[in-house]
GROMACS .gro file of C-alpha atoms in nm:
model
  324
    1UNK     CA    1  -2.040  -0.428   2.741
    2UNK     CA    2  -2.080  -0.546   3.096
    3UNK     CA    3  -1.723  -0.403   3.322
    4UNK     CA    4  -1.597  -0.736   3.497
    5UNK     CA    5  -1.309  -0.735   3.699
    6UNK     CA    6  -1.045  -0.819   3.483
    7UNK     CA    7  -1.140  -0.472   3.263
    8UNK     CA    8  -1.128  -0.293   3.564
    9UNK     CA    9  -0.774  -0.372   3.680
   10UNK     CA   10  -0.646  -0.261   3.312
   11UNK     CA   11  -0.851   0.039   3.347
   12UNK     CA   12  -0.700   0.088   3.613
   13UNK     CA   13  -0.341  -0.009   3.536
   14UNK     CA   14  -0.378   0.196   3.239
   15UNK     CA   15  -0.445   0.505   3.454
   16UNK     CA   16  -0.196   0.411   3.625
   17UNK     CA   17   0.065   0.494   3.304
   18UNK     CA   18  -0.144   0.776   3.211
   19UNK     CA   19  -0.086   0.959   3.513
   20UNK     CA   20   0.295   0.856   3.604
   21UNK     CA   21   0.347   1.007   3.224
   22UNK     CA   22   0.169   1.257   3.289
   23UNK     CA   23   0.366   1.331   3.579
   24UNK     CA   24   0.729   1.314   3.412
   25UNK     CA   25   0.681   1.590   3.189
   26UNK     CA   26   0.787   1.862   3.340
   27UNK     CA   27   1.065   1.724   3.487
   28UNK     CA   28   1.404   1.917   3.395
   29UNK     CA   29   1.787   1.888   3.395
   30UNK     CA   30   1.842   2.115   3.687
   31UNK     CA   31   2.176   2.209   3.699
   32UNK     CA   32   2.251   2.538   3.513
   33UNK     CA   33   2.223   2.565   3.162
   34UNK     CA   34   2.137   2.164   3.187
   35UNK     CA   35   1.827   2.176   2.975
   36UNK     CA   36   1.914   2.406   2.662
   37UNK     CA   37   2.169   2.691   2.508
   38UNK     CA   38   2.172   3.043   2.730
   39UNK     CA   39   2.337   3.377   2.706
   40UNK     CA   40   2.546   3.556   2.435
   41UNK     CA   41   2.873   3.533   2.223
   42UNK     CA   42   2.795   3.881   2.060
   43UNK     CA   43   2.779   3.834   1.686
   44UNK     CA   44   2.834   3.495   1.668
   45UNK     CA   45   2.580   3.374   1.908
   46UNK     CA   46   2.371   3.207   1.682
   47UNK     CA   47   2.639   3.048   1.464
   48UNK     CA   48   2.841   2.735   1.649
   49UNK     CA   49   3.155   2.739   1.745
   50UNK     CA   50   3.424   2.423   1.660
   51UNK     CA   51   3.416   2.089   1.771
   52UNK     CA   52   3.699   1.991   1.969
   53UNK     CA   53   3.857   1.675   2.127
   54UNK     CA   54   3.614   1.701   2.427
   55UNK     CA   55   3.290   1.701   2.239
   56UNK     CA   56   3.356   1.602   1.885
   57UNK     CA   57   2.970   1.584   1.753
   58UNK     CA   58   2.702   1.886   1.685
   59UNK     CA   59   2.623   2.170   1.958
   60UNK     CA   60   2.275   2.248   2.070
   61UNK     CA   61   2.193   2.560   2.001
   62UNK     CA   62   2.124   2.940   2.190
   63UNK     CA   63   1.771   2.926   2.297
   64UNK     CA   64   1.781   3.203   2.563
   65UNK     CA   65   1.959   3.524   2.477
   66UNK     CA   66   1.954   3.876   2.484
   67UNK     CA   67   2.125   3.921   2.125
   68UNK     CA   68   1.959   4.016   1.810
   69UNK     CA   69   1.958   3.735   1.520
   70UNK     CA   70   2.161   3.889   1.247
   71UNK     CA   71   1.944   4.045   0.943
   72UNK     CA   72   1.966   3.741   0.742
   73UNK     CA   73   1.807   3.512   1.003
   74UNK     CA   74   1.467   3.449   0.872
   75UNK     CA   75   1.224   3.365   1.149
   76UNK     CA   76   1.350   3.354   1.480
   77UNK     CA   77   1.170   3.158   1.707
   78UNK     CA   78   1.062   3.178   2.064
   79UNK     CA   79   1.263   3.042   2.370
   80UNK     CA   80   1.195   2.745   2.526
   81UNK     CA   81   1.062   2.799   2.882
   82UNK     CA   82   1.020   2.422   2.981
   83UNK     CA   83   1.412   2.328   2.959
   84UNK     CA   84   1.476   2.012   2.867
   85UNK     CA   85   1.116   1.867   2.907
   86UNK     CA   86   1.054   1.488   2.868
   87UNK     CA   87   0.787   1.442   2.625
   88UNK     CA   88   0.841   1.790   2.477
   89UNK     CA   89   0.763   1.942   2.805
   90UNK     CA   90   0.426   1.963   3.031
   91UNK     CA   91   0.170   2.078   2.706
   92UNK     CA   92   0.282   1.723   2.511
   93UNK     CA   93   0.324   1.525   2.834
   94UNK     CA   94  -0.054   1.661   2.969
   95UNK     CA   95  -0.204   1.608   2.596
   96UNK     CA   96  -0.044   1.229   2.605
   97UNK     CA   97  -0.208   1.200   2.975
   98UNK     CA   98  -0.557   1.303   2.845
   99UNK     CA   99  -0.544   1.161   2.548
  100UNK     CA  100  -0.476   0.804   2.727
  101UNK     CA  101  -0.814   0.905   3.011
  102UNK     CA  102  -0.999   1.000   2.694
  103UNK     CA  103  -0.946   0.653   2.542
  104UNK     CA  104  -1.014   0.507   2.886
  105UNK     CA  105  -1.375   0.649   2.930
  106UNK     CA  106  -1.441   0.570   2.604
  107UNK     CA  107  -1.427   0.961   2.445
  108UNK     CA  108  -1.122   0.895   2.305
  109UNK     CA  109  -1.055   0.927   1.903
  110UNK     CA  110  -1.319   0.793   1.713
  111UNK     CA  111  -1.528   0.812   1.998
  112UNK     CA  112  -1.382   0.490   2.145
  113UNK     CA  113  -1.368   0.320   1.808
  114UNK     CA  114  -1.786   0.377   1.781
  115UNK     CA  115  -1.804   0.285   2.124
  116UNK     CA  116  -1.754  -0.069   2.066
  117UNK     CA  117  -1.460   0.003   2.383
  118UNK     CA  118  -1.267  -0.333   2.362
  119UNK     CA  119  -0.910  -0.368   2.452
  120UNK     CA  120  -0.769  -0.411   2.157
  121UNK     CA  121  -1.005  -0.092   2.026
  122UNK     CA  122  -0.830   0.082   2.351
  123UNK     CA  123  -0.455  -0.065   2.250
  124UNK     CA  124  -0.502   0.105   1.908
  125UNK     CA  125  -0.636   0.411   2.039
  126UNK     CA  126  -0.285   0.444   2.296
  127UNK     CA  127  -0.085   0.366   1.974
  128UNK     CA  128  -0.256   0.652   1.727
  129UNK     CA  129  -0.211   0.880   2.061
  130UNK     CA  130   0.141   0.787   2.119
  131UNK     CA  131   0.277   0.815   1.710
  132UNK     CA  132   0.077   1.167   1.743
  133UNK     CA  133   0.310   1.262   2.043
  134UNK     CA  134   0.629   1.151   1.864
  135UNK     CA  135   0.578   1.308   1.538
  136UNK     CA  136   0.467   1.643   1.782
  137UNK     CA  137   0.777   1.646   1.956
  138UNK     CA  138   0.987   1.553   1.686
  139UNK     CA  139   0.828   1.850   1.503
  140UNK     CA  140   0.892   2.105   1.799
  141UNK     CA  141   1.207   1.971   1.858
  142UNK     CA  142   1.367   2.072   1.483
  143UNK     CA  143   1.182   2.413   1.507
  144UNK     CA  144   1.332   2.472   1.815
  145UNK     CA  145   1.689   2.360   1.748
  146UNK     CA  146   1.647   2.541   1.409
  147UNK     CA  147   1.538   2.874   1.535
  148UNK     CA  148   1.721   3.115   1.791
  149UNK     CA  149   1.532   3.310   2.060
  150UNK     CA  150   1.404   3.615   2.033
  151UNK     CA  151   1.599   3.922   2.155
  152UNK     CA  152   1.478   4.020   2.524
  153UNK     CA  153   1.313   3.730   2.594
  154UNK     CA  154   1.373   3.731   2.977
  155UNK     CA  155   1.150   3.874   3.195
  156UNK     CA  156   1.384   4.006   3.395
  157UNK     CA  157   1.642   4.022   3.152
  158UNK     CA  158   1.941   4.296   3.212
  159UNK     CA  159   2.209   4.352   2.930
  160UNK     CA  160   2.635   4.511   3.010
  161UNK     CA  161   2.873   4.376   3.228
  162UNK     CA  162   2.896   4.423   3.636
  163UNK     CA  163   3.124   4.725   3.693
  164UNK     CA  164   3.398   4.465   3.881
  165UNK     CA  165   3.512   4.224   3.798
  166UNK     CA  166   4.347   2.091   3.349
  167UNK     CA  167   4.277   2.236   2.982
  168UNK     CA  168   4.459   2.190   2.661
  169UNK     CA  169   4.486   2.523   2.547
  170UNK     CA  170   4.498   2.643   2.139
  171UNK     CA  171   4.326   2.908   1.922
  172UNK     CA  172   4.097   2.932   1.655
  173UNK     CA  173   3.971   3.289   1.607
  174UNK     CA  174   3.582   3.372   1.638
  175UNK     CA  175   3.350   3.688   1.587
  176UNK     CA  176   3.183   3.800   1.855
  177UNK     CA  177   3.058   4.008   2.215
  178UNK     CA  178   2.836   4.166   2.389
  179UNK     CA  179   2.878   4.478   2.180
  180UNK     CA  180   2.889   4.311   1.844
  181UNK     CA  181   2.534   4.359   1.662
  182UNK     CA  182   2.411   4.190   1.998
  183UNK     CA  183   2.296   4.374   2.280
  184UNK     CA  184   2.186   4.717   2.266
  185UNK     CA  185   2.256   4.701   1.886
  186UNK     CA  186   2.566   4.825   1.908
  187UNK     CA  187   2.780   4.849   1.558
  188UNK     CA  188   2.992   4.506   1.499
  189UNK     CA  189   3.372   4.546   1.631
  190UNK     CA  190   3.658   4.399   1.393
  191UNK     CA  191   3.756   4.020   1.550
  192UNK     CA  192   4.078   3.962   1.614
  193UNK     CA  193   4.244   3.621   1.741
  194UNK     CA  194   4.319   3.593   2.154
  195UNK     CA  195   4.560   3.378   2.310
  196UNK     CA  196   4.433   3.192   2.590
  197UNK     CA  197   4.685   3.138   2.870
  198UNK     CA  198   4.754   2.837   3.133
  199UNK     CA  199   4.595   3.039   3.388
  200UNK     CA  200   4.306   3.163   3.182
  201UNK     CA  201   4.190   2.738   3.180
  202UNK     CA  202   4.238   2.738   3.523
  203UNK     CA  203   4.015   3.019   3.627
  204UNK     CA  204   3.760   2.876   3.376
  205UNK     CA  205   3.793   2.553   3.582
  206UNK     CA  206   3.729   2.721   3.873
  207UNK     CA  207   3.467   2.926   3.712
  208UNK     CA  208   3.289   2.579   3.596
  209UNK     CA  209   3.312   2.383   4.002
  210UNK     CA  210   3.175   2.791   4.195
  211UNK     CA  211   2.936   2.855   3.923
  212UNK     CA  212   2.730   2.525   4.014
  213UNK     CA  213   2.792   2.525   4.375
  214UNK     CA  214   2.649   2.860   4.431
  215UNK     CA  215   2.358   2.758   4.186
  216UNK     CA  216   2.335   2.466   4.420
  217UNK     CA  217   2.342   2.719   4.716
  218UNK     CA  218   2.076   2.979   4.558
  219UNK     CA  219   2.371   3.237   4.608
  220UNK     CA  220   2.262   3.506   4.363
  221UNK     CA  221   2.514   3.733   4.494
  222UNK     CA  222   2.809   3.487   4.418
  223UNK     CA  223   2.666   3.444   4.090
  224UNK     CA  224   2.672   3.788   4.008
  225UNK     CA  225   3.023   3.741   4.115
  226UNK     CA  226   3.094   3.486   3.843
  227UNK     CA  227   2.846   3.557   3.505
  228UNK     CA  228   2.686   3.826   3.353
  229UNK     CA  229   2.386   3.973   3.435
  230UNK     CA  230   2.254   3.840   3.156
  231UNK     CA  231   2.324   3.473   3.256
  232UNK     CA  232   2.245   3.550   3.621
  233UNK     CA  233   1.914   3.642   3.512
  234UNK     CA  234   1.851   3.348   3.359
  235UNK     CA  235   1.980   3.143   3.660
  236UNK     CA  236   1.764   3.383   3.904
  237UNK     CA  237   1.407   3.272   3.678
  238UNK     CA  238   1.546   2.875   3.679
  239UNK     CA  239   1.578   2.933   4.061
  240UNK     CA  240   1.202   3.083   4.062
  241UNK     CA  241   1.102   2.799   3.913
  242UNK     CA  242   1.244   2.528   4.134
  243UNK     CA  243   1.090   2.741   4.452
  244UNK     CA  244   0.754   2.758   4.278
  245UNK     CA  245   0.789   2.412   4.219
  246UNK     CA  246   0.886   2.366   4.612
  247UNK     CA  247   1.218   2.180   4.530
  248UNK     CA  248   1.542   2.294   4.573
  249UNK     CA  249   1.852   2.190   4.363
  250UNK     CA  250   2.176   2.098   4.520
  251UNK     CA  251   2.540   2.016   4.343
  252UNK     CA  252   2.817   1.960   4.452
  253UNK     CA  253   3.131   1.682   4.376
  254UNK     CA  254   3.178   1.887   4.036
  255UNK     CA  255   3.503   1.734   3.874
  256UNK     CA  256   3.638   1.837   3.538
  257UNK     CA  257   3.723   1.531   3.360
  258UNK     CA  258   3.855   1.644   3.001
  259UNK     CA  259   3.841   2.024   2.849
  260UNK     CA  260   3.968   2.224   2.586
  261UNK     CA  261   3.981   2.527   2.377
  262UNK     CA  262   3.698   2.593   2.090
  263UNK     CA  263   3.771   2.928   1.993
  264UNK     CA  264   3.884   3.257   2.121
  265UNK     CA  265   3.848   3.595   2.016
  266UNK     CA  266   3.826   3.989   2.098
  267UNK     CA  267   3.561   4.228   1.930
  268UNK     CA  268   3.604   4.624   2.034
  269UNK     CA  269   3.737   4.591   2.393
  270UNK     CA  270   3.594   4.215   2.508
  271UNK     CA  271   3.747   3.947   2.475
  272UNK     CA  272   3.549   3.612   2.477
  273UNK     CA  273   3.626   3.251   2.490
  274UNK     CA  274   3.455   2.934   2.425
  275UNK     CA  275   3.577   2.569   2.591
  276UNK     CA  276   3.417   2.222   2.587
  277UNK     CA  277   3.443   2.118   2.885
  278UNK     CA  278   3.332   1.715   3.060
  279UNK     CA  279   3.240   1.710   3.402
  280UNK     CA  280   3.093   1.509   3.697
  281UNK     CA  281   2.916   1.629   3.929
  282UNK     CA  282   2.659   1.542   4.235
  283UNK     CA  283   2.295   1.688   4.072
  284UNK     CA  284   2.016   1.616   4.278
  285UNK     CA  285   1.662   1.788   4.350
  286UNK     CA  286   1.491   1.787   4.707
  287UNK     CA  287   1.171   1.880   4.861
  288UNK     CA  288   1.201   2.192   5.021
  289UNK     CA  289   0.924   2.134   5.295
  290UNK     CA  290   1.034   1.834   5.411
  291UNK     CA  291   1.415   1.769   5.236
  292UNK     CA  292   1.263   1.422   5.056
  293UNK     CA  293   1.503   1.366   4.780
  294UNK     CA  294   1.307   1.386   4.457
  295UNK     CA  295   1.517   1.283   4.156
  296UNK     CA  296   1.874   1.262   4.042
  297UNK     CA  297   1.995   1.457   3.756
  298UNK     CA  298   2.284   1.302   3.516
  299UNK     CA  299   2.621   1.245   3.712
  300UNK     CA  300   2.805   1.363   3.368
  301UNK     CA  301   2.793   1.626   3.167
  302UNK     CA  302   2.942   1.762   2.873
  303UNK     CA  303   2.914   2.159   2.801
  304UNK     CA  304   3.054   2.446   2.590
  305UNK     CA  305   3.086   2.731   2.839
  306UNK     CA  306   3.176   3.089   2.696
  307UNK     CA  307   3.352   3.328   2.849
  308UNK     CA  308   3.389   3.748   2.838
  309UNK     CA  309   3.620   3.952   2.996
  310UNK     CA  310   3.681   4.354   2.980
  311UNK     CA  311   4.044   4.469   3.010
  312UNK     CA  312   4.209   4.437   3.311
  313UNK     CA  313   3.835   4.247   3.459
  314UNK     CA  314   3.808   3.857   3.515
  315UNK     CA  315   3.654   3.626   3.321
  316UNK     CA  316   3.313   3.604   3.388
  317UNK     CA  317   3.033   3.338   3.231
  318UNK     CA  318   2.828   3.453   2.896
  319UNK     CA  319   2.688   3.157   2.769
  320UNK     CA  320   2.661   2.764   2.793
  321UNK     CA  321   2.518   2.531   2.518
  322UNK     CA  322   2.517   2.177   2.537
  323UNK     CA  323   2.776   1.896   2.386
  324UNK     CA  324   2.684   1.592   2.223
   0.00000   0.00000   0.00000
């Protein structure tokens, strides 16, 4: 079929779509923990705590963590490295982008519908490509929110504690900790209830506005102030990312809007707690080269952060999953 002009500009617009889709995948929530469940609530880890007030509807789950799945788990699956990917992350987002060129050139499906390459042969060809994505990512996305991580999957992941160290509050008892047939193996601890003080919610509100401002910062060494190593190695390999990206993350204006208690706990010595927690906050990703502001992340978020502490040590960041 002879190209005329008309077929050209949709060619071209059409690249145009493929490309800027293309593009989008691998964009991420930035903030910490903003794209999927980190960390460790010892033996309980994989199981979810209560809904509360805050964030009355389902949890996502622990994709990252350095605990072992209990016996019973069948199948544990891998950890999702592309957090929070539109499109189920660059692999979909890419295969949408060729698939869309494919159909273009004529080599898509079918061979361009036996070559006969008009429009409405190309529209069909974008809508078999695009149900394919859809029923792809809906596919990956139940695996993956029906499958913990496996144990160690880090690259640089470390396991213990560092050697140092408003809220309605309640309590609802919960197994777990870091020494609870979690990390190292260690043999489960009996759980006994915890009750969570006034100023225990206030150093977790603390805890929630220094936790993102040194993320925003790239201060490891606060960080290591605040979490686990276990967390902070997670943050350290989001902040590789972002640098081999050549963007930089920066929060700030973090405001806790509503929080309360899900459950709190000790196993052996540890004591852990888990709040829900709605904030705002300034999330926003630059250029590092030349400080162009790239994108804005969501101005609200809502979070279960969890909590360990060793006697007589301060509360320090184990784990965050995502509200709904």
């Amino acid at each position: 079929m002879a190209s005329s002009p008309a077929r050209r500009r949709r060619v071209v617009t059409l690249l145009a779509l493929a490309a800027s889709l293309a593009l989008a995948a691998p964009a991420v929530d930035a903030r910490p923990g903003g794209g999927g469940g980190m960390g460790s609530r010892g033996s309980k880890t994989f199981s979810a705590p209560p809904s509360t007030a805050t964030s009355p509807g389902a949890m996502g789950p622990i994709q990252r963590s350095q605990t072992s799945p209990s016996p019973g788990f069948n199948n544990p699956g891998m950890a999702a490295q592309n957090r929070g990917s539109r499109f189920g992350g660059g692999f979909l987002g890419g295969m949408l982008g060729a698939g869309l060129l494919g159909a273009l050139l004529g080599a898509g499906f079918s061979g361009g519908l036996g070559g006969i390459g008009s429009f409405i042969g190309l529209i069909f060809q974008i809508g078999l490509i695009a149900f394919l994505v859809m029923m792809a990512v809906r596919f990956f996305r139940r695996r993956q929110e029906g499958q913990p991580a496996m144990a160690g999957n880090a690259p640089h992941a470390r396991s213990g504690l560092p050697p140092q160290g408003g809220m309605n509050p309640g309590v609802n008892p919960m197994g777990g900790g870091l020494g609870a047939g979690g990390l190292g193996g260690a043999r489960p601890q009996p759980v006994q209830p915890v009750q969570v003080q006034p100023d225990d919610f206030q150093a977790f509100e603390r805890s929630l506005q220094e936790i993102q401002s040194a993320y925003g910062r790239e201060d490891v060494a606060a960080l290591r102030r605040l979490a686990t190593p276990e967390m902070v190695s997670y943050f350290e390999e989001d902040l590789r990312a972002n640098a081999a990206r050549g963007v930089v993350n920066r929060i700030s204006d973090v405001k806790l809007l509503q929080g309360d208690l899900s459950e709190a706990w000790r196993e052996g010595p540890a004591e852990f707690a888990t709040v829900a927690m709605r904030f705002s906050l300034r999330d926003e990703v630059f250029e590092r080269a030349s400080n162009r502001h790239v994108e804005n992340g969501p101005q609200e978020a809502k979070e279960f952060w969890t909590f360990v502490r060793e006697p007589g040590g301060p509360w320090l960041l184990s784990a965050i999953q995502q509200g709904r």
